[in-house]
JSON list of C-alpha atoms in Angstrom, two decimals:
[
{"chain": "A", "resi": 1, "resn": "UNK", "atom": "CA", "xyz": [12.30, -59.26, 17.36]},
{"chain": "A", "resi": 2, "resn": "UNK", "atom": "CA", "xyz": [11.72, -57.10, 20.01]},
{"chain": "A", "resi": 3, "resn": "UNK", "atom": "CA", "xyz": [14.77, -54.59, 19.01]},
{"chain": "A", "resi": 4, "resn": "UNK", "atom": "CA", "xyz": [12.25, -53.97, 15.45]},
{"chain": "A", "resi": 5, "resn": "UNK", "atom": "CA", "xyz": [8.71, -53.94, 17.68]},
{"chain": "A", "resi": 6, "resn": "UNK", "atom": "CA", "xyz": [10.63, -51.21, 19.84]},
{"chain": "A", "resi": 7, "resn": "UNK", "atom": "CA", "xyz": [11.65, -49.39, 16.99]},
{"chain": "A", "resi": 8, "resn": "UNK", "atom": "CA", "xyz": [8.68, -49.46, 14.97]},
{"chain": "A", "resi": 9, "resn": "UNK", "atom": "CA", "xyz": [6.43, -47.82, 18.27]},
{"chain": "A", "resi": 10, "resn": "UNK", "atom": "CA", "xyz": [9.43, -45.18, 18.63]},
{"chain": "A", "resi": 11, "resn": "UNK", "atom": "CA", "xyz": [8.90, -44.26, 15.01]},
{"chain": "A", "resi": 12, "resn": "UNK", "atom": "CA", "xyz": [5.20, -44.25, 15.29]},
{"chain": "A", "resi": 13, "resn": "UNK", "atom": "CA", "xyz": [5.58, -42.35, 18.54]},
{"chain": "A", "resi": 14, "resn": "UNK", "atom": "CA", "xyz": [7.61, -39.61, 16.45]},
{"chain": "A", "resi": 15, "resn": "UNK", "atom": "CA", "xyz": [5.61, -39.56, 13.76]},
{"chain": "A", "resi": 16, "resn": "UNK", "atom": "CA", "xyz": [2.55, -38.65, 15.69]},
{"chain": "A", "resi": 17, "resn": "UNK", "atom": "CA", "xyz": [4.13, -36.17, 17.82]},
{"chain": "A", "resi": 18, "resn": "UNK", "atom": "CA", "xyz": [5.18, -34.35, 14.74]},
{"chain": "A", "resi": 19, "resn": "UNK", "atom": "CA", "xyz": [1.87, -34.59, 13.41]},
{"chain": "A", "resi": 20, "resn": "UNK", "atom": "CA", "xyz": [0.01, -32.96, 16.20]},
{"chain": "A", "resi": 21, "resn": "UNK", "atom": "CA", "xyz": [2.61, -30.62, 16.53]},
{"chain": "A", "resi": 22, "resn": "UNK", "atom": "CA", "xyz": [2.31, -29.86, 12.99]},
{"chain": "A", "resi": 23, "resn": "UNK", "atom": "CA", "xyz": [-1.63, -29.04, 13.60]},
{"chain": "A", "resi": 24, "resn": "UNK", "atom": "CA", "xyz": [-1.63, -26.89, 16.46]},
{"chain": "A", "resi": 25, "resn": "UNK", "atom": "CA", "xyz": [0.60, -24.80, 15.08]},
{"chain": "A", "resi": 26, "resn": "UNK", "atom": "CA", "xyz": [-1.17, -24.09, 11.57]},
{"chain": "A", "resi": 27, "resn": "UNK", "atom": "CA", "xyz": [-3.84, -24.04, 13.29]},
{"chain": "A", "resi": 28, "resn": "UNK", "atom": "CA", "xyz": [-2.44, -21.37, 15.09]},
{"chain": "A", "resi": 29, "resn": "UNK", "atom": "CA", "xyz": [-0.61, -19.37, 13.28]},
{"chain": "A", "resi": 30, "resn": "UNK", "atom": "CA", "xyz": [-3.93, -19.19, 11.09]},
{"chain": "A", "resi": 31, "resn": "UNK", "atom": "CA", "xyz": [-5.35, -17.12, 13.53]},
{"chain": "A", "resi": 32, "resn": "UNK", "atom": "CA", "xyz": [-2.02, -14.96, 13.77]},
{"chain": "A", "resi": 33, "resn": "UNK", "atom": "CA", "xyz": [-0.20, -14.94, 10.86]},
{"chain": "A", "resi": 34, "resn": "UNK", "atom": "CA", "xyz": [1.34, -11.31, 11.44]},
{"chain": "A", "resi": 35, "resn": "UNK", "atom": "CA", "xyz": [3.95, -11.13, 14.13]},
{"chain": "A", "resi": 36, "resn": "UNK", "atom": "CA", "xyz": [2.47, -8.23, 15.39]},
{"chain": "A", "resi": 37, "resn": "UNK", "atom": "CA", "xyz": [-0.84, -8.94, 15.67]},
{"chain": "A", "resi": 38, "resn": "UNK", "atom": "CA", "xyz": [-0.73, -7.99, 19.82]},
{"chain": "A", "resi": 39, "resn": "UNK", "atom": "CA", "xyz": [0.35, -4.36, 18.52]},
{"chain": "A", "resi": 40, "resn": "UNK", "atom": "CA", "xyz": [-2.73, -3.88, 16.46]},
{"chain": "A", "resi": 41, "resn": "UNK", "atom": "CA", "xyz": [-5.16, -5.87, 18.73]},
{"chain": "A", "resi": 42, "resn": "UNK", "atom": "CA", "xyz": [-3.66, -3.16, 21.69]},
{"chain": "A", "resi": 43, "resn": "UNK", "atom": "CA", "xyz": [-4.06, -0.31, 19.47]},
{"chain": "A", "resi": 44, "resn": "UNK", "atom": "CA", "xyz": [-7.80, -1.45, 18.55]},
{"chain": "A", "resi": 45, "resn": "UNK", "atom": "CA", "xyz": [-8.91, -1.96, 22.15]},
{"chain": "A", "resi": 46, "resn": "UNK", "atom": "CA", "xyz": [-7.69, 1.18, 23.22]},
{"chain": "A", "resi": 47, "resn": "UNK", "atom": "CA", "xyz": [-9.06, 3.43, 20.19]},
{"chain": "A", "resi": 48, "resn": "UNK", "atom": "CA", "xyz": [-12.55, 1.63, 21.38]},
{"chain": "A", "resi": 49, "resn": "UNK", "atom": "CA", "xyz": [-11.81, 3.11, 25.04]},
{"chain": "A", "resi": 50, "resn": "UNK", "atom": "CA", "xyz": [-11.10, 6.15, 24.03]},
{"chain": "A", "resi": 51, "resn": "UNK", "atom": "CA", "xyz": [-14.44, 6.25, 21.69]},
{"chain": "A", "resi": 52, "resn": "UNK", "atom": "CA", "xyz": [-16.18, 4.31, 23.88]},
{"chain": "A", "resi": 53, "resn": "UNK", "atom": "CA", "xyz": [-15.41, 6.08, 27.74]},
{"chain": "A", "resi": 54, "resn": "UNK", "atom": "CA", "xyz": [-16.53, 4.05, 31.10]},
{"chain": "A", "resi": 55, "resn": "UNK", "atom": "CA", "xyz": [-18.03, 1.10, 28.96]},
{"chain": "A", "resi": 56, "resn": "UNK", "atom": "CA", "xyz": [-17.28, -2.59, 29.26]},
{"chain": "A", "resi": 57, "resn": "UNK", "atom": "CA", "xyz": [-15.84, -4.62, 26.32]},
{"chain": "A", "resi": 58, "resn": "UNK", "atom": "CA", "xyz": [-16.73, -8.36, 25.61]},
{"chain": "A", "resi": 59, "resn": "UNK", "atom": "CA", "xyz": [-16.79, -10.95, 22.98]},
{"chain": "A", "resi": 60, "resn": "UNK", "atom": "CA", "xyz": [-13.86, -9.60, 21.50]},
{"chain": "A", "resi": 61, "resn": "UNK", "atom": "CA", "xyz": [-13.23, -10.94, 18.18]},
{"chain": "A", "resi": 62, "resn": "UNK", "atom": "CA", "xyz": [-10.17, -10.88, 15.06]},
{"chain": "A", "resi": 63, "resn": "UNK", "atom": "CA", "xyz": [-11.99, -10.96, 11.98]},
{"chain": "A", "resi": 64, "resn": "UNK", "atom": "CA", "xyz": [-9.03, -10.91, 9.53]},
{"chain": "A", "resi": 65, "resn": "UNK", "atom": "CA", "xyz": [-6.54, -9.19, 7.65]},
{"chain": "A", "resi": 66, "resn": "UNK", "atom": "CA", "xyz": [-7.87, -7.87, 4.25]},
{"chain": "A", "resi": 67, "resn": "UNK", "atom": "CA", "xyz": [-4.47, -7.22, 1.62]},
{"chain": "A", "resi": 68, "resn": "UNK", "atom": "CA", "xyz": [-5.68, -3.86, -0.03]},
{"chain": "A", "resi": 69, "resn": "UNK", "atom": "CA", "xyz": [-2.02, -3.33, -1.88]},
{"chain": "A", "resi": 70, "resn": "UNK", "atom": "CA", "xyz": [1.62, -4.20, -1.70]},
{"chain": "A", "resi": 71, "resn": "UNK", "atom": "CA", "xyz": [1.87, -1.06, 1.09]},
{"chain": "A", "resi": 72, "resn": "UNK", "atom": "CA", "xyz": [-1.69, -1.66, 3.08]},
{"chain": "A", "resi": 73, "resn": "UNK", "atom": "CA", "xyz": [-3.76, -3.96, 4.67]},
{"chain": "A", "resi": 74, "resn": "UNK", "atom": "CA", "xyz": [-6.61, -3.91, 6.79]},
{"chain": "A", "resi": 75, "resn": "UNK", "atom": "CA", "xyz": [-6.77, -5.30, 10.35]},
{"chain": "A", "resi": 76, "resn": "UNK", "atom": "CA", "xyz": [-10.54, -6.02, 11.33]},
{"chain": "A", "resi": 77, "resn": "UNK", "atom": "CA", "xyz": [-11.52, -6.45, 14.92]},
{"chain": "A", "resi": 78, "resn": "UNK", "atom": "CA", "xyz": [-15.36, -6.92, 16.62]},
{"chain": "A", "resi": 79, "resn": "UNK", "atom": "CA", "xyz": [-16.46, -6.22, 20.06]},
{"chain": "A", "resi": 80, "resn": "UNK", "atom": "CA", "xyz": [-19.21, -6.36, 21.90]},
{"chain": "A", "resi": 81, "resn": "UNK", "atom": "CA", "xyz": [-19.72, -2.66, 23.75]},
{"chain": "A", "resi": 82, "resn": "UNK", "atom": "CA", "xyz": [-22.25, -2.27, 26.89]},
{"chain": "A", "resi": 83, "resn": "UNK", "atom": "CA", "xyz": [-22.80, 1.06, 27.04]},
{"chain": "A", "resi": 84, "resn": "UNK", "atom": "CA", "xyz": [-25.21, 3.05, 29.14]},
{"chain": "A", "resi": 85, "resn": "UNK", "atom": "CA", "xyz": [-27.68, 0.29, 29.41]},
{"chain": "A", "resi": 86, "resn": "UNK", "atom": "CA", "xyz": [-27.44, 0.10, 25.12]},
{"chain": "A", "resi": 87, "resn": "UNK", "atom": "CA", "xyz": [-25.28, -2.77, 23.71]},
{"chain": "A", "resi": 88, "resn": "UNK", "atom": "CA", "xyz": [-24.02, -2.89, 20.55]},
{"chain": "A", "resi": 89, "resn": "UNK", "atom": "CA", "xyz": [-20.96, -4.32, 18.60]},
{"chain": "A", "resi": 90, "resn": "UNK", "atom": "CA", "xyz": [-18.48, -2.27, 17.04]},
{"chain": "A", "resi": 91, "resn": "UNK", "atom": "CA", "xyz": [-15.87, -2.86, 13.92]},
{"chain": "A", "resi": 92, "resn": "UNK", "atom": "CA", "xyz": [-12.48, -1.32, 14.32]},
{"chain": "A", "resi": 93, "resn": "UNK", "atom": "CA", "xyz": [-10.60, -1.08, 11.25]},
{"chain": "A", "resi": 94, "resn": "UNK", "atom": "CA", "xyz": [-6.82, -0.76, 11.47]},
{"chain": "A", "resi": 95, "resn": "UNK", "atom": "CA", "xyz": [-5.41, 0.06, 8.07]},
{"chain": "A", "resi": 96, "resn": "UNK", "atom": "CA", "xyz": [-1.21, -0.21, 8.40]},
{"chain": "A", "resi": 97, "resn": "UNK", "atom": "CA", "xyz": [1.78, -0.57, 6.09]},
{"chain": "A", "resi": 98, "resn": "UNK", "atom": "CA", "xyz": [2.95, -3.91, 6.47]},
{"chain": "A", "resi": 99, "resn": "UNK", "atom": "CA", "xyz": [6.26, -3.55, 4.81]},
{"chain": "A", "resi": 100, "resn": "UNK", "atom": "CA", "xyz": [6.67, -0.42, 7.42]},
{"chain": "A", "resi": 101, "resn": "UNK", "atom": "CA", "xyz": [5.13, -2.11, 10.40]},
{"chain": "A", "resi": 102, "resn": "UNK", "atom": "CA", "xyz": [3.14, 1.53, 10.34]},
{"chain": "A", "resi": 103, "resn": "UNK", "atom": "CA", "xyz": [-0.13, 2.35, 11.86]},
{"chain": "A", "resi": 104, "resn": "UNK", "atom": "CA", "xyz": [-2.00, 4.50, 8.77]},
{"chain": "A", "resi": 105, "resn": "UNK", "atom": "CA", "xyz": [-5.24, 4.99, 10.39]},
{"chain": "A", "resi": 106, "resn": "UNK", "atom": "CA", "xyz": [-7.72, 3.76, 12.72]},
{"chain": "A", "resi": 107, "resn": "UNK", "atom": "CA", "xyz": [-12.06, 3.56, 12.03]},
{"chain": "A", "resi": 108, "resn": "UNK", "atom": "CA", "xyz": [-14.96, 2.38, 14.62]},
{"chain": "A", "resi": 109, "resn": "UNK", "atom": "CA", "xyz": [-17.78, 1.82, 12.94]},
{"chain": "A", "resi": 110, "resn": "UNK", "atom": "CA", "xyz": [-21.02, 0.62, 15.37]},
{"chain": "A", "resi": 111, "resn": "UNK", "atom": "CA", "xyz": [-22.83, -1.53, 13.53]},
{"chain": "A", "resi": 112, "resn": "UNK", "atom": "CA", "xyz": [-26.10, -2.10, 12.86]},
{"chain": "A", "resi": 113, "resn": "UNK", "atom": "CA", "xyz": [-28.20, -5.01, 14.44]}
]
């Protein structure tokens, strides 16, 4: 009897460790379903410093990928930008190839509040 009781809490044990393994990572990769994600996050920050000169950068945010065509998509980033006693938050759009893994072009937009 206690050969099954052992067996049954390893199996339960297993079970549940694949579960929450499961989770985390869907939950995730959700969040960064492209590989190189860090490559367009890097080149958004630093198109916002060169727009942006001497300010500080918060609440940075990934908004999503938006699949215009087979041969572009659109990376969408939000920060927070304190600028000169103003702050705002900006949109940086990173449209790319993703069959390429090619940066096509790069748009800050400050929105309106």
């Amino acid at each position: 009897m206690k050969h099954e009781n052992s067996s049954s809490k390893l199996i339960v044990f297993l079970f549940s460790a694949l579960l929450i393994l499961s989770v985390s990572t869907n939950v995730y990769g959700e969040m960064h379903q492209d590989p190189n994600y860090e490559k367009w996050s890097k080149i958004a920050l630093s198109a916002l410093k060169k727009e942006y000169k001497d300010a500080e950068f918060t609440d940075y945010k990934y908004v999503g990928r938006q699949e215009v065509s087979e041969e572009e998509a659109k990376d969408v980033f939000r920060v927070r930008v304190n600028q000169n006693g103003e702050s705002f938050t900006a949109q940086v759009d990173i449209v790319l190839n993703p069959k390429k893994n090619e940066l096509i072009t790069v748009k800050i937009v400050k929105m309106q509040e």
